[in-house]
Structure formats: structure tokens, C-alpha cells
PDB file of C-alpha atoms and ligand atoms in Angstrom:
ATOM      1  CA  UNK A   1     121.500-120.979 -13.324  1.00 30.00           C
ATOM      2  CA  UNK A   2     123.321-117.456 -13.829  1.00 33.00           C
ATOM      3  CA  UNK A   3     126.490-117.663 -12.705  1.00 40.00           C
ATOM      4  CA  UNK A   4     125.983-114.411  -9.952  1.00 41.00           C
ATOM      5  CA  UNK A   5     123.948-116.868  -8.350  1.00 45.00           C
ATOM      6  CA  UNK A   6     126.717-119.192  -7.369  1.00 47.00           C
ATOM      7  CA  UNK A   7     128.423-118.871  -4.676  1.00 56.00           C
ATOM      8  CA  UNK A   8     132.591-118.625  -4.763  1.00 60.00           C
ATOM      9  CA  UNK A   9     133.022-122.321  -4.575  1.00 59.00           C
ATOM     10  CA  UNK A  10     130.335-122.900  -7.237  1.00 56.00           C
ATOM     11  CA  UNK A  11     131.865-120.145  -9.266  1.00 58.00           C
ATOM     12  CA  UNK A  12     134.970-122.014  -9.502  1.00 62.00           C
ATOM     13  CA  UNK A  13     133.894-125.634  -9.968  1.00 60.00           C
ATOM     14  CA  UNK A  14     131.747-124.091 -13.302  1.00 60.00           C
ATOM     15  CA  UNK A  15     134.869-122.318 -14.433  1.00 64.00           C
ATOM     16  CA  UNK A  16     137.330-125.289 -14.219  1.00 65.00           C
ATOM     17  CA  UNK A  17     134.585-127.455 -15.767  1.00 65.00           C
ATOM     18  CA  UNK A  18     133.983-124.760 -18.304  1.00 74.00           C
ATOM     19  CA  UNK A  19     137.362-123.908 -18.993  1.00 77.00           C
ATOM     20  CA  UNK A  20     138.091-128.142 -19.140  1.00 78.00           C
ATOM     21  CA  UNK A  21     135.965-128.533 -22.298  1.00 80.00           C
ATOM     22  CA  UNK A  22     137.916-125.355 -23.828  1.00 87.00           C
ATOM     23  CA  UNK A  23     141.334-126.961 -23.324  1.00 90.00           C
ATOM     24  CA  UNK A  24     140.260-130.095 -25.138  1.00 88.00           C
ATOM     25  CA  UNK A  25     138.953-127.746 -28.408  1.00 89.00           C
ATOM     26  CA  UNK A  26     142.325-125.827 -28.674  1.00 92.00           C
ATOM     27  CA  UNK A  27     144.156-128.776 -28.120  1.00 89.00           C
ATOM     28  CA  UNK A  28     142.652-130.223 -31.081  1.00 86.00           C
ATOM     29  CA  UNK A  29     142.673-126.533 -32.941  1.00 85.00           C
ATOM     30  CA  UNK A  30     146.602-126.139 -32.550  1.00 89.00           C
ATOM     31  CA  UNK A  31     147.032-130.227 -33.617  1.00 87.00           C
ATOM     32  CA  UNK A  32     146.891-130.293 -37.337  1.00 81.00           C
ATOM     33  CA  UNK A  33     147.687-133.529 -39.102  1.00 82.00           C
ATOM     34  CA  UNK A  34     147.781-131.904 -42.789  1.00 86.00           C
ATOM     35  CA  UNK A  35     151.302-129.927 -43.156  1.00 88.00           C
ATOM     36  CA  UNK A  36     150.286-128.124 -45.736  1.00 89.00           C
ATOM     37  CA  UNK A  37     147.021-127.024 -43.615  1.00 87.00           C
ATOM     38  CA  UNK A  38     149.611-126.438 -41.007  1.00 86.00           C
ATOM     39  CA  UNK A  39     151.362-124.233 -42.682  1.00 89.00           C
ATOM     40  CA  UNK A  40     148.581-122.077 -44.036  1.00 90.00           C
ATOM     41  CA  UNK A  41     147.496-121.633 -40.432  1.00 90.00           C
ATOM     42  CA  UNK A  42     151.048-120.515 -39.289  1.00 89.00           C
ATOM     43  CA  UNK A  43     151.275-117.957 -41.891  1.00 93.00           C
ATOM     44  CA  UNK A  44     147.310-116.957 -41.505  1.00 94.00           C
ATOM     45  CA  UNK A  45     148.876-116.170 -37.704  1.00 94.00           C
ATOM     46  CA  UNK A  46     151.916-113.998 -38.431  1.00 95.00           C
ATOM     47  CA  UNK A  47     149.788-112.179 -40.519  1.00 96.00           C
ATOM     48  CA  UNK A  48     147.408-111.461 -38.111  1.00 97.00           C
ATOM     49  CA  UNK A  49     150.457-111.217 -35.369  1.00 98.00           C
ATOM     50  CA  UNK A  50     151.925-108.401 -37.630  1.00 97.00           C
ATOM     51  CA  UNK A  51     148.606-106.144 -37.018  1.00 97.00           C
ATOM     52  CA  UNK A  52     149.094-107.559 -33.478  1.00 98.00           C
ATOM     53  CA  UNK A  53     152.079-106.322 -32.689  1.00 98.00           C
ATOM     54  CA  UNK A  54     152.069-102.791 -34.383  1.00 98.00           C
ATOM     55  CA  UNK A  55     148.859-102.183 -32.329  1.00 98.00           C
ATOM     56  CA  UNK A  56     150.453-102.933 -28.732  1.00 98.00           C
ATOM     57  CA  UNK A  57     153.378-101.386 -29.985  1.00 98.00           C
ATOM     58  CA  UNK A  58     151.691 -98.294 -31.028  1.00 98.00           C
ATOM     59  CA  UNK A  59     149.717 -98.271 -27.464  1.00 98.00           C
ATOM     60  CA  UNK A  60     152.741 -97.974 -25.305  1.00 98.00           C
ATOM     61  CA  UNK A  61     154.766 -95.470 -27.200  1.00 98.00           C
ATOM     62  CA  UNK A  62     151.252 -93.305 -26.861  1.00 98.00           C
ATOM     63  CA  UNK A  63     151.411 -93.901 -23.162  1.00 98.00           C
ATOM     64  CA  UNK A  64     155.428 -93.719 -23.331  1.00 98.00           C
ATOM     65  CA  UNK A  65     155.134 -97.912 -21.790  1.00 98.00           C
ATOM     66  CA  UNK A  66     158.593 -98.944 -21.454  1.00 98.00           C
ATOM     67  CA  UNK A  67     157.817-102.668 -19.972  1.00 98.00           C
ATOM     68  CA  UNK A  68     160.815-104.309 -18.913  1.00 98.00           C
ATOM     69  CA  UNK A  69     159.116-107.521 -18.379  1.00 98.00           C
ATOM     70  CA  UNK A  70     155.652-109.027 -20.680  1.00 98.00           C
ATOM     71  CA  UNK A  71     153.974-111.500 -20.280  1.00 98.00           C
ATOM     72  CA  UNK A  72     151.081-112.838 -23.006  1.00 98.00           C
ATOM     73  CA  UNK A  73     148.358-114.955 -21.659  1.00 98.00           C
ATOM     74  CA  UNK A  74     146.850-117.175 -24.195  1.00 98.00           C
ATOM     75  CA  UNK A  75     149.843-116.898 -26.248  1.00 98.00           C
ATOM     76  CA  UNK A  76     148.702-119.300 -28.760  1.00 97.00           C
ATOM     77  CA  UNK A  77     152.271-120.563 -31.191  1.00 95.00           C
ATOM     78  CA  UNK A  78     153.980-116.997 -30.030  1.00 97.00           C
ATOM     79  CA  UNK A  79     153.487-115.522 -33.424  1.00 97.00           C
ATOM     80  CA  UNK A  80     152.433-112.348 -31.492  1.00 98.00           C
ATOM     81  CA  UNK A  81     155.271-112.681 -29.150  1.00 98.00           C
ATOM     82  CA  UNK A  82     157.534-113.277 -32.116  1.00 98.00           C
ATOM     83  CA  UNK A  83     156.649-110.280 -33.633  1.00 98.00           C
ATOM     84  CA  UNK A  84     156.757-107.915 -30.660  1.00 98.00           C
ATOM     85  CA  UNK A  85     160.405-109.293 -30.473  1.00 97.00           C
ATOM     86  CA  UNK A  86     162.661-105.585 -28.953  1.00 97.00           C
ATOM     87  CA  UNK A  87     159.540-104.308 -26.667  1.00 98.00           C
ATOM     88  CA  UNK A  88     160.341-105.968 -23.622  1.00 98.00           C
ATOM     89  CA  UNK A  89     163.688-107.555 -23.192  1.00 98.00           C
ATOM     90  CA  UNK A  90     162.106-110.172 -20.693  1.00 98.00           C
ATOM     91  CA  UNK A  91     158.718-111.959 -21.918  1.00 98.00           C
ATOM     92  CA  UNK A  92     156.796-114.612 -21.232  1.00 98.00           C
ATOM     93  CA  UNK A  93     153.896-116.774 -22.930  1.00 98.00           C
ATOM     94  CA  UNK A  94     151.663-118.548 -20.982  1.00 98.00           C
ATOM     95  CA  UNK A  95     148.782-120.906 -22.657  1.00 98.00           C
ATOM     96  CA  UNK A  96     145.327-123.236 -22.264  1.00 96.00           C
ATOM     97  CA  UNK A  97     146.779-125.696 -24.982  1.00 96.00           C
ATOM     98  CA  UNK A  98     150.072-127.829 -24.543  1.00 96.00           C
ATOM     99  CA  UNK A  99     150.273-128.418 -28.433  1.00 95.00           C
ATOM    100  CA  UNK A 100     150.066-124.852 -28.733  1.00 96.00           C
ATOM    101  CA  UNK A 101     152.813-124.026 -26.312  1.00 97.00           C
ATOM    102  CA  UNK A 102     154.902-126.427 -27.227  1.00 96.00           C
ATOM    103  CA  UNK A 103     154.691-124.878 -30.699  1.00 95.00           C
ATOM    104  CA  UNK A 104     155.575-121.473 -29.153  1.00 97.00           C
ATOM    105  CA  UNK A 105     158.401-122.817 -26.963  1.00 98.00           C
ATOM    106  CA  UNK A 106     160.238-123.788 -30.469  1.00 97.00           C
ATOM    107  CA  UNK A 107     159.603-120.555 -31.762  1.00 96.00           C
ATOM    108  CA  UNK A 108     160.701-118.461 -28.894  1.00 98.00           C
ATOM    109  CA  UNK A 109     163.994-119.962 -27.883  1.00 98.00           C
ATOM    110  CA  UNK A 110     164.746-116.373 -26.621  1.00 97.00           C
ATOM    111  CA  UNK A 111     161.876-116.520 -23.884  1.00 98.00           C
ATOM    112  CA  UNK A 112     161.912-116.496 -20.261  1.00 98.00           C
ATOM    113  CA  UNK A 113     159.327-119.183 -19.999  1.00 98.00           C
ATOM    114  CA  UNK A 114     156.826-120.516 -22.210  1.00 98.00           C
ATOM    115  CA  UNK A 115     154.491-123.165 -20.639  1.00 98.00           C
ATOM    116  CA  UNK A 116     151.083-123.976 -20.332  1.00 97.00           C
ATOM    117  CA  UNK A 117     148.689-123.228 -17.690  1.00 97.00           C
ATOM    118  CA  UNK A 118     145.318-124.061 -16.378  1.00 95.00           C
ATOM    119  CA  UNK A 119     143.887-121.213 -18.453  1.00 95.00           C
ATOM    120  CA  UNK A 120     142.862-119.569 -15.334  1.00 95.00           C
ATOM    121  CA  UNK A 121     145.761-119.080 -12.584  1.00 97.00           C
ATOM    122  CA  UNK A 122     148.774-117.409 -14.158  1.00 98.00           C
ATOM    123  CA  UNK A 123     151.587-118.754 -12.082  1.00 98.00           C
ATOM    124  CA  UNK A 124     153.252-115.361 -11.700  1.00 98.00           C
ATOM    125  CA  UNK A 125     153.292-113.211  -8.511  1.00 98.00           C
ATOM    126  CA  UNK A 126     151.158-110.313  -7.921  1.00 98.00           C
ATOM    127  CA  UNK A 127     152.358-106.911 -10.282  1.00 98.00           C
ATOM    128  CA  UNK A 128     155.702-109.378 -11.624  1.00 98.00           C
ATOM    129  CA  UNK A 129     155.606-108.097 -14.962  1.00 98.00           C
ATOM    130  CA  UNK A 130     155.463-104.294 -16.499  1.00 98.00           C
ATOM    131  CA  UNK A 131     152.660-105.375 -18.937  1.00 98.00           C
ATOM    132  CA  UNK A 132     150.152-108.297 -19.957  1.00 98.00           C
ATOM    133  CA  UNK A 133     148.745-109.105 -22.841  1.00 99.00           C
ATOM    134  CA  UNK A 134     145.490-110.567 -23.698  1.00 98.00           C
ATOM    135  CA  UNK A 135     145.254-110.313 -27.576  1.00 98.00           C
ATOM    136  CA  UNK A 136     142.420-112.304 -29.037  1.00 98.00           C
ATOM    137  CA  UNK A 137     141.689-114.638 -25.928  1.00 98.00           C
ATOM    138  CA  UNK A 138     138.573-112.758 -23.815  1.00 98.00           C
ATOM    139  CA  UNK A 139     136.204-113.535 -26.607  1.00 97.00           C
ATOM    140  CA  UNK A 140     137.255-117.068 -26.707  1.00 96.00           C
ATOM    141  CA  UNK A 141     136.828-117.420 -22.555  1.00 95.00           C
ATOM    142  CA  UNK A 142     133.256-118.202 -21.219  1.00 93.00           C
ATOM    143  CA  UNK A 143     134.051-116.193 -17.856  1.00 94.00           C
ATOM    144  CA  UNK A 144     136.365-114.006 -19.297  1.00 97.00           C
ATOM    145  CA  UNK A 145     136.128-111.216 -16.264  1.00 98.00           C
ATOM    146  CA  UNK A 146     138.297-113.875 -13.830  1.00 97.00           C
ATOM    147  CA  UNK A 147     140.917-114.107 -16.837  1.00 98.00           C
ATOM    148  CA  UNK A 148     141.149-110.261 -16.576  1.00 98.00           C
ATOM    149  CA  UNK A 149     141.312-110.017 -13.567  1.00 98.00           C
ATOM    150  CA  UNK A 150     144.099-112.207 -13.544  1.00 98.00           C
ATOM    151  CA  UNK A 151     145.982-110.543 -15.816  1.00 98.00           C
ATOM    152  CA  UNK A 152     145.087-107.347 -13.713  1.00 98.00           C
ATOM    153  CA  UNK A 153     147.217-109.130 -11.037  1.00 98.00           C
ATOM    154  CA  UNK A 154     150.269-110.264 -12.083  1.00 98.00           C
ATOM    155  CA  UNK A 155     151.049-106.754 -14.140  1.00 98.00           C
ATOM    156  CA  UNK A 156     150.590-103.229 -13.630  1.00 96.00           C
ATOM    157  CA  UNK A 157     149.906-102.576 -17.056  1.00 98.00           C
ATOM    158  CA  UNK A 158     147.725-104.442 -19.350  1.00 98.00           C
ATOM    159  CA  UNK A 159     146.628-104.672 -23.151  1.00 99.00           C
ATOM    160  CA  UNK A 160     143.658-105.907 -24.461  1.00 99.00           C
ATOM    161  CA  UNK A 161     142.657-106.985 -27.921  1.00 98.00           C
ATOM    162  CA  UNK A 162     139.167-108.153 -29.282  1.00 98.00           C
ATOM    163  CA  UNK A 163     137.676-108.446 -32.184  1.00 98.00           C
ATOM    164  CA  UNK A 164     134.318-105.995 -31.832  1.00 98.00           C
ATOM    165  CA  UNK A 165     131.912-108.460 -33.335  1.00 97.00           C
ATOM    166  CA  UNK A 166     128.483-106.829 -31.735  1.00 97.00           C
ATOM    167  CA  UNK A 167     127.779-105.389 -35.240  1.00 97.00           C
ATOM    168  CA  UNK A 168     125.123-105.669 -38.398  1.00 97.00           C
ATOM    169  CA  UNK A 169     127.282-108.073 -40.755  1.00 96.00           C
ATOM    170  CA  UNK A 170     128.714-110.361 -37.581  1.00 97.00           C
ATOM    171  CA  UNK A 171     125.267-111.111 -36.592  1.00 96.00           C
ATOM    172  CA  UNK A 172     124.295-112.096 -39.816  1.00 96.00           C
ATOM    173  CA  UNK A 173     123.645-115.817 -39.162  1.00 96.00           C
ATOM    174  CA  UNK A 174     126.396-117.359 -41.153  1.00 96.00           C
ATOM    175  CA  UNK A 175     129.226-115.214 -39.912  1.00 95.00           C
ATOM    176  CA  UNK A 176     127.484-116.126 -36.070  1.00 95.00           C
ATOM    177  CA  UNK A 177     128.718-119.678 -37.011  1.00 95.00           C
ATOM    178  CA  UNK A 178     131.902-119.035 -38.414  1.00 93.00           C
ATOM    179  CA  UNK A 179     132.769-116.845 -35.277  1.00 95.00           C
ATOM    180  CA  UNK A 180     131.421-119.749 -33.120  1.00 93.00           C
ATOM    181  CA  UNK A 181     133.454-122.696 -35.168  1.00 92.00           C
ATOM    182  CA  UNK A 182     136.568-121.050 -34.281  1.00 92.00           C
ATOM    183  CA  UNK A 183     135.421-120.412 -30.544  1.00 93.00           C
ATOM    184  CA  UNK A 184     134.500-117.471 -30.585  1.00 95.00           C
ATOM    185  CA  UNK A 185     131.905-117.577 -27.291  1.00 95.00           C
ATOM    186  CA  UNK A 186     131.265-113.360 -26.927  1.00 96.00           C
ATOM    187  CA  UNK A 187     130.472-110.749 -29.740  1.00 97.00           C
ATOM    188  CA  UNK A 188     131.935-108.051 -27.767  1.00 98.00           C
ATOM    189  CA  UNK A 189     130.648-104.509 -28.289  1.00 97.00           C
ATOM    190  CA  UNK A 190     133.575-101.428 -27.165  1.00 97.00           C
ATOM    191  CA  UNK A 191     131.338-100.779 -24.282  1.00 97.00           C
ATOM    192  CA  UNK A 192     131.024-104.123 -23.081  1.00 98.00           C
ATOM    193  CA  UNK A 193     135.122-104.407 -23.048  1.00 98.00           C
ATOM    194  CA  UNK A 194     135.056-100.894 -21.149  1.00 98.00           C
ATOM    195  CA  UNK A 195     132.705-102.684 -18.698  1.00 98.00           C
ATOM    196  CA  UNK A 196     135.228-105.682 -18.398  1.00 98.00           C
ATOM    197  CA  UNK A 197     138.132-103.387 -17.783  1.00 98.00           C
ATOM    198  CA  UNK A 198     136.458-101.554 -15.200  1.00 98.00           C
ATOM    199  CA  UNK A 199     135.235-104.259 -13.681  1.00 98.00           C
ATOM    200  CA  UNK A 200     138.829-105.587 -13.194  1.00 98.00           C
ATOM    201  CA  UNK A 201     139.775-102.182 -11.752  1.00 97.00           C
ATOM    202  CA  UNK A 202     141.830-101.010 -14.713  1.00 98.00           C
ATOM    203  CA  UNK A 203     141.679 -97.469 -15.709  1.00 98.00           C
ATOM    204  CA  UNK A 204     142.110 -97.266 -19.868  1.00 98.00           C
ATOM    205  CA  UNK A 205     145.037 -94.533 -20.812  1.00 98.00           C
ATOM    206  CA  UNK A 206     144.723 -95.713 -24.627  1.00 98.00           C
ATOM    207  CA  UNK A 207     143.149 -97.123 -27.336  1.00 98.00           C
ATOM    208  CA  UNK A 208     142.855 -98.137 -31.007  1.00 98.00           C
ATOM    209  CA  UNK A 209     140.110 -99.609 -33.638  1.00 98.00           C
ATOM    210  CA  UNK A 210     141.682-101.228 -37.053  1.00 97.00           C
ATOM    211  CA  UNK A 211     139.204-102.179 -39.893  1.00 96.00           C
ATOM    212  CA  UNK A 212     142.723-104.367 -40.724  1.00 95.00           C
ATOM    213  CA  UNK A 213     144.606-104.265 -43.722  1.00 94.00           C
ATOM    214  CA  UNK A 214     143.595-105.467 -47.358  1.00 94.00           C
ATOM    215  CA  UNK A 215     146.438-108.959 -46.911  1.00 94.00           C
ATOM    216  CA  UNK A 216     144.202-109.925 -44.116  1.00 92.00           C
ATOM    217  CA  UNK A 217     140.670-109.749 -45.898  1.00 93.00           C
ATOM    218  CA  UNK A 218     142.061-111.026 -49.080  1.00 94.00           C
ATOM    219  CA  UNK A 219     144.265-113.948 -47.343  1.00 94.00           C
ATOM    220  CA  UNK A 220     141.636-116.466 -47.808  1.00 91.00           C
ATOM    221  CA  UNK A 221     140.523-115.067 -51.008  1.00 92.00           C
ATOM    222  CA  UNK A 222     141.310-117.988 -54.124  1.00 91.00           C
ATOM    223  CA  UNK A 223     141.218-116.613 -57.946  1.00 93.00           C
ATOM    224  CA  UNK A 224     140.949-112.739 -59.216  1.00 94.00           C
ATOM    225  CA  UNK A 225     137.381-112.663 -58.792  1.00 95.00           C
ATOM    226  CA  UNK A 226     137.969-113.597 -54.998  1.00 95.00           C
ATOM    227  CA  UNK A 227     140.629-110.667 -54.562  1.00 94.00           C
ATOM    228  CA  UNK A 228     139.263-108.139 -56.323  1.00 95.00           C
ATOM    229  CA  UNK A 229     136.008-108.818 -53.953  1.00 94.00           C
ATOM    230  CA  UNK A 230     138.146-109.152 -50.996  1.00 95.00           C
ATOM    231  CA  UNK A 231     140.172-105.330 -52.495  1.00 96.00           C
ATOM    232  CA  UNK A 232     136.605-103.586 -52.699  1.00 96.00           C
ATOM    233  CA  UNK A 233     135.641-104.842 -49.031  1.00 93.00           C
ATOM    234  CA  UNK A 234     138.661-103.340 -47.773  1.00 96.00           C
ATOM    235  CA  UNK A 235     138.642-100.458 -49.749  1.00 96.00           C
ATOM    236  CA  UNK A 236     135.110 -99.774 -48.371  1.00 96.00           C
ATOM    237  CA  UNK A 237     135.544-100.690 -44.919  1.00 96.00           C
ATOM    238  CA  UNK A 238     138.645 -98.426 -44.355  1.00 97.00           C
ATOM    239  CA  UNK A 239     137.213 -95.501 -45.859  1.00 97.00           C
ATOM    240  CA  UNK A 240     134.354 -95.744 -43.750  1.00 97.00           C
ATOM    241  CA  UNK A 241     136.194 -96.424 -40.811  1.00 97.00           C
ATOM    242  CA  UNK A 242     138.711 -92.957 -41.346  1.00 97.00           C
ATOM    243  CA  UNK A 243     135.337 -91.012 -42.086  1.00 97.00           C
ATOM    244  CA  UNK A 244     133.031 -92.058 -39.729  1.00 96.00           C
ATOM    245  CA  UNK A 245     134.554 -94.295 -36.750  1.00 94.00           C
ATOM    246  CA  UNK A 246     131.759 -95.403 -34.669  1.00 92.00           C
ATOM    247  CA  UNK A 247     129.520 -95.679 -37.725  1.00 95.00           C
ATOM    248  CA  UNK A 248     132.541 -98.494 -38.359  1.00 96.00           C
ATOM    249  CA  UNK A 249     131.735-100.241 -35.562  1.00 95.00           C
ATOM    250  CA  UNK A 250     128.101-100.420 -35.844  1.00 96.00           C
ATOM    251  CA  UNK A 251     128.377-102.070 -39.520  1.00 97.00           C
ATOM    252  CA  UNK A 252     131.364-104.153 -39.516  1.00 97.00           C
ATOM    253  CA  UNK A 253     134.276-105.655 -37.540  1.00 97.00           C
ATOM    254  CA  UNK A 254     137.130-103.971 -36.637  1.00 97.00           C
ATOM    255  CA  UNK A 255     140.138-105.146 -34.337  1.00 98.00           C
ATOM    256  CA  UNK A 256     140.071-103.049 -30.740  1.00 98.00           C
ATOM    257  CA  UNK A 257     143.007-102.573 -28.524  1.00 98.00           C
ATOM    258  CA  UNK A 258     143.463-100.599 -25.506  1.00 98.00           C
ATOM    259  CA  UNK A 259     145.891-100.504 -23.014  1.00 98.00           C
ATOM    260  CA  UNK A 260     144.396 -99.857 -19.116  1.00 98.00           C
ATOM    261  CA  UNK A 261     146.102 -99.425 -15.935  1.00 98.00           C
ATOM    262  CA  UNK A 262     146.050-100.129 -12.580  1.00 94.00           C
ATOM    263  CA  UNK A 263     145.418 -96.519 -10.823  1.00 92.00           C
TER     264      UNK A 263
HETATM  265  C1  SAM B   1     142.693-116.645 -31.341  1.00 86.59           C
HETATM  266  S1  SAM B   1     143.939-117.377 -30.367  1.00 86.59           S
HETATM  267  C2  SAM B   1     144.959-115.964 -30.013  1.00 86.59           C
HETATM  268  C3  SAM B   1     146.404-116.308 -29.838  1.00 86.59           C
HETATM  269  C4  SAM B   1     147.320-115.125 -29.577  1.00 86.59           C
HETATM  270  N1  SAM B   1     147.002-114.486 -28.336  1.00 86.59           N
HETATM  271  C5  SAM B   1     147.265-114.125 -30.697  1.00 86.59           C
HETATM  272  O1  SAM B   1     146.678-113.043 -30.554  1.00 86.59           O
HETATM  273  O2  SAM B   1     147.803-114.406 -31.784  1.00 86.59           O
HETATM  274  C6  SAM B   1     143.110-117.651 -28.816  1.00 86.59           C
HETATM  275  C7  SAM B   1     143.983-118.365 -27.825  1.00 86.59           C
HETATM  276  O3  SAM B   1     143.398-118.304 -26.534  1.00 86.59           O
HETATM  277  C8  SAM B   1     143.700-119.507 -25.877  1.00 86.59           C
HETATM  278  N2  SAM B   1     142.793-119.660 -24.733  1.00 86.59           N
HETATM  279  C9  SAM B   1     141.512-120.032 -24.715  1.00 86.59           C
HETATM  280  N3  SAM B   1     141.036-120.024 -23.438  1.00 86.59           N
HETATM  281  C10 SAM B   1     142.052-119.614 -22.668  1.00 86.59           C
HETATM  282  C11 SAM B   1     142.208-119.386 -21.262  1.00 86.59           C
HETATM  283  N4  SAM B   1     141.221-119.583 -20.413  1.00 86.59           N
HETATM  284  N5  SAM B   1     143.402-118.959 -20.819  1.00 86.59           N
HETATM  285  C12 SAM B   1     144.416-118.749 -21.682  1.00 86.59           C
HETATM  286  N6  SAM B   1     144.346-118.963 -22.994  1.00 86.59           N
HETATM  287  C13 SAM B   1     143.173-119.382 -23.480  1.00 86.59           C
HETATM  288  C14 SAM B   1     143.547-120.556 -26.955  1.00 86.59           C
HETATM  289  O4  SAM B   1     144.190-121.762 -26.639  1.00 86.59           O
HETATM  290  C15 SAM B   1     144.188-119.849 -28.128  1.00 86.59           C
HETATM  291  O5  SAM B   1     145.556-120.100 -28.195  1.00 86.59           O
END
């Protein structure tokens, strides 16, 4: 049954069932028996927090964002938040999975509140904080226009960040299941994420695309023949990315963020 044909009830008895089976997955994904597994992961997410936070940080100084107060929804262990440490002096991290809070409430002693969250109510008031974030998460939501709008709601500003994955090597079949092993439930294309925001009523001021650098295509890469594999493909992608943009997005991945605004 498509979901428009639901009525608001209905609509929200298929989210909570939909967003039920989610919680169980990323409670499993941020519960990692092996420590040395554990620890790969941890770094393999400040690495990725790193690109993270220069992105939202390079959004608001182009729109001259200030925020006072943040708030990251689906903030995963906080790396992000951890590295956007200085933007806002107040911030907040609010999460689907209570192993993956709790890991974030141990990094970010300094936080307002960390705490998880039903993955679909933020318990904030409406326009509380200067900016949200939702970095990573939209692609990993089966509704994910309710979680925007939600954001939407409790801040004036917000940030988005996806992966653009509607593209000629993502839908090669293999990479279709890697995206989908690690949850990955929408290949978004730019204009499907300009369709989101404006359907949450946000206006974009700014935005970014990032063909990332070469740590985070070689970080999985074991032996020289590995790296020097992993050099060429970024060598290759980020020329073709400075040159020719769009062309980017058509063949490859790259990293979009954009920061949208109430009007
Ligand atoms: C790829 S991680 C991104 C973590 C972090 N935002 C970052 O960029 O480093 C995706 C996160 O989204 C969370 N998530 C999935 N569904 C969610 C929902 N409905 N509401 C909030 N978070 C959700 C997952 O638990 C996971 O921590």
C-alpha cells in the first residue's frame, strides 16, 4: 500500500513499526563485541566526522550562522559533535540507538543533553535551538520527510548531509548491497534532497558536494597494492569533481551538505 494512501493514524502506526525494526539494527550496529573491531569503527567515524564537521562548519560561516544552541539528530557516538566542538557553545545529541548514545554521552561530557529518542519526536520545543543537524541519517530513515520535518521544528536553521548515491558506480549491484548492509534504505539524487527540503518548508541559503579526501577512500585499503588503488580513485574522482561538478555526481559518490532555512 503507498504510504499517501494512509490516512494520519495509519501513517504513524507504519512509521513507529518501521522505525521499531530500525532501532533494533543500530542497536546491534553500535554493539560490537570485538575491541579491536571496535576500535577500527571509532576511528573509521572521526575520520569521517572530520569531513563532517569542516562541511557544516564551512556552511555557516558562508551564511555568517552563528548558532548559539545545536542540536544533532541521529548523533550516532558524537564523533561529529566532538569534532564541531567551539561552533555552538550549547549542543545537544539526540539518537535511535541507546548503545549508541550511551557511547556519545561518555564522549561528550561537555553536552547539554545526550539521550536517546524514539527516532521520530525530538523532545525539544518548537524553533529551541539556532541549528539542527541531520548528517548521514535521512538515507538511513524509511520516511525520512517526518524526520525533516522534525528537525524543521525544533530549529530555525538546519543542515543536511547525504551521501548522493543515485549514480552509475552506486548502482552497480555490489555497491547496492554494501550501501544496503549498512542501512542505507534511499540512494538519494541532489534533486530528490531539494525535494525533501522543500517539502519540509526550508528554503536552502547554501550548499556543498565533497568527492572526500584520499584517508577516507584508502582507510579500508590493506597492502600497497590496495593504497595505491585506493590513491588513483581519489586522484581521479577529485579531479573530475573540480572540472566538471555535476558530471561528478552522475558517475560517482560524493558527500552533499546544505544548510536551508526556515523563511
Ligand atoms: C551513518 S550514522 C550517522 C551518525 C552521525 N550523524 C554522523 O554523521 O557521524 C546514522 C545514524 O542514524 C541513526 N538513525 C537511524 N534512524 C534514525 C531515526 N529515525 N532518528 C534518529 N536517528 C536515526 C542511527 O542510529 C545512526 O546512529
Amino acid at each position: 500500500m503507498e504510504h499517501r494512501e494512509l490516512g494520519e493514524g495509519g501513517r504513524g502506526l507504519l512509521r513507529g513499526r518501521l522505525i521499531s525494526d530500525q532501532r533494533e539494527f543500530y542497536e546491534a550496529g553500535y554493539t560490537q563485541p570485538d575491541a579491536a573491531e571496535a576500535l577500527r569503527l571509532g576511528r573509521w567515524r572521526e575520520l569521517g566526522a572530520r569531513s563532517k564537521a569542516t562541511h557544516v562548519r564551512a556552511l555557516c560561516a558562508r551564511t555568517r550562522l552563528r548558532p548559539r544552541t545545536l542540536v544533532e539528530i541521529g548523533c550516532g557516538d558524537g564523533a561529529l559533535l566532538a569534532a564541531l566542538r567551539g561552533l555552538a557553545p550549547v549542543f545537544d545529541g539526540f539518537e535511535l540507538s541507546a548503545p549508541a548514545a550511551e557511547l556519545a554521552r561518555k564522549a561528550l561530557p561537555d553536552a547539554r543533553r545526550i539521550e536517546p529518542f524514539d527516532g521520530a519526536e525530538v523532545p525539544a520545543e518548537d524553533g529551541g535551538y539556532d541549528l539542527a543537524i541531520l548528517s548521514h541519517v535521512l538515507e538511513h530513515v524509511p520516511l525520512p520527510l517526518p524526520l525533516l520535518a522534525e528537525a524543521a521544528r525544533v530549529a530555525h536553521e538546519v543542515i543536511v548531509e547525504v551521501p548522493l548515491e543515485d549514480n552509475r558506480s552506486a548502482r552497480r549491484p555490489a555497491k547496492r548491497e554494501e550501501a544496503a548492509a549498512i542501512g542505507h534504505l534511499h540512494a538519494f539524487s541532489r534533486a530528490d534532497v531539494r525535494e525533501l527540503l522543500a517539502g519540509a518548508g526550508l528554503e536552502r541559503q547554501a550548499e556543498l558536494t565533497d568527492p572526500l579526501p584520499y584517508a577516507h577512500h584508502a582507510f579500508f585499503a590493506r597492502g600497497a597494492a590496495a593504497r595505491a588503488r585506493a590513491a588513483t580513485k581519489w586522484a581521479v574522482r577529485a579531479a573530475v569533481h573540480r572540472v566538471a561538478p555535476e558530471t561528478a555526481q552522475g558517475l560517482f559518490t560524493v558527500h552533499y551538505a546544505v544548510l536551508a532555512r526556515r523563511p
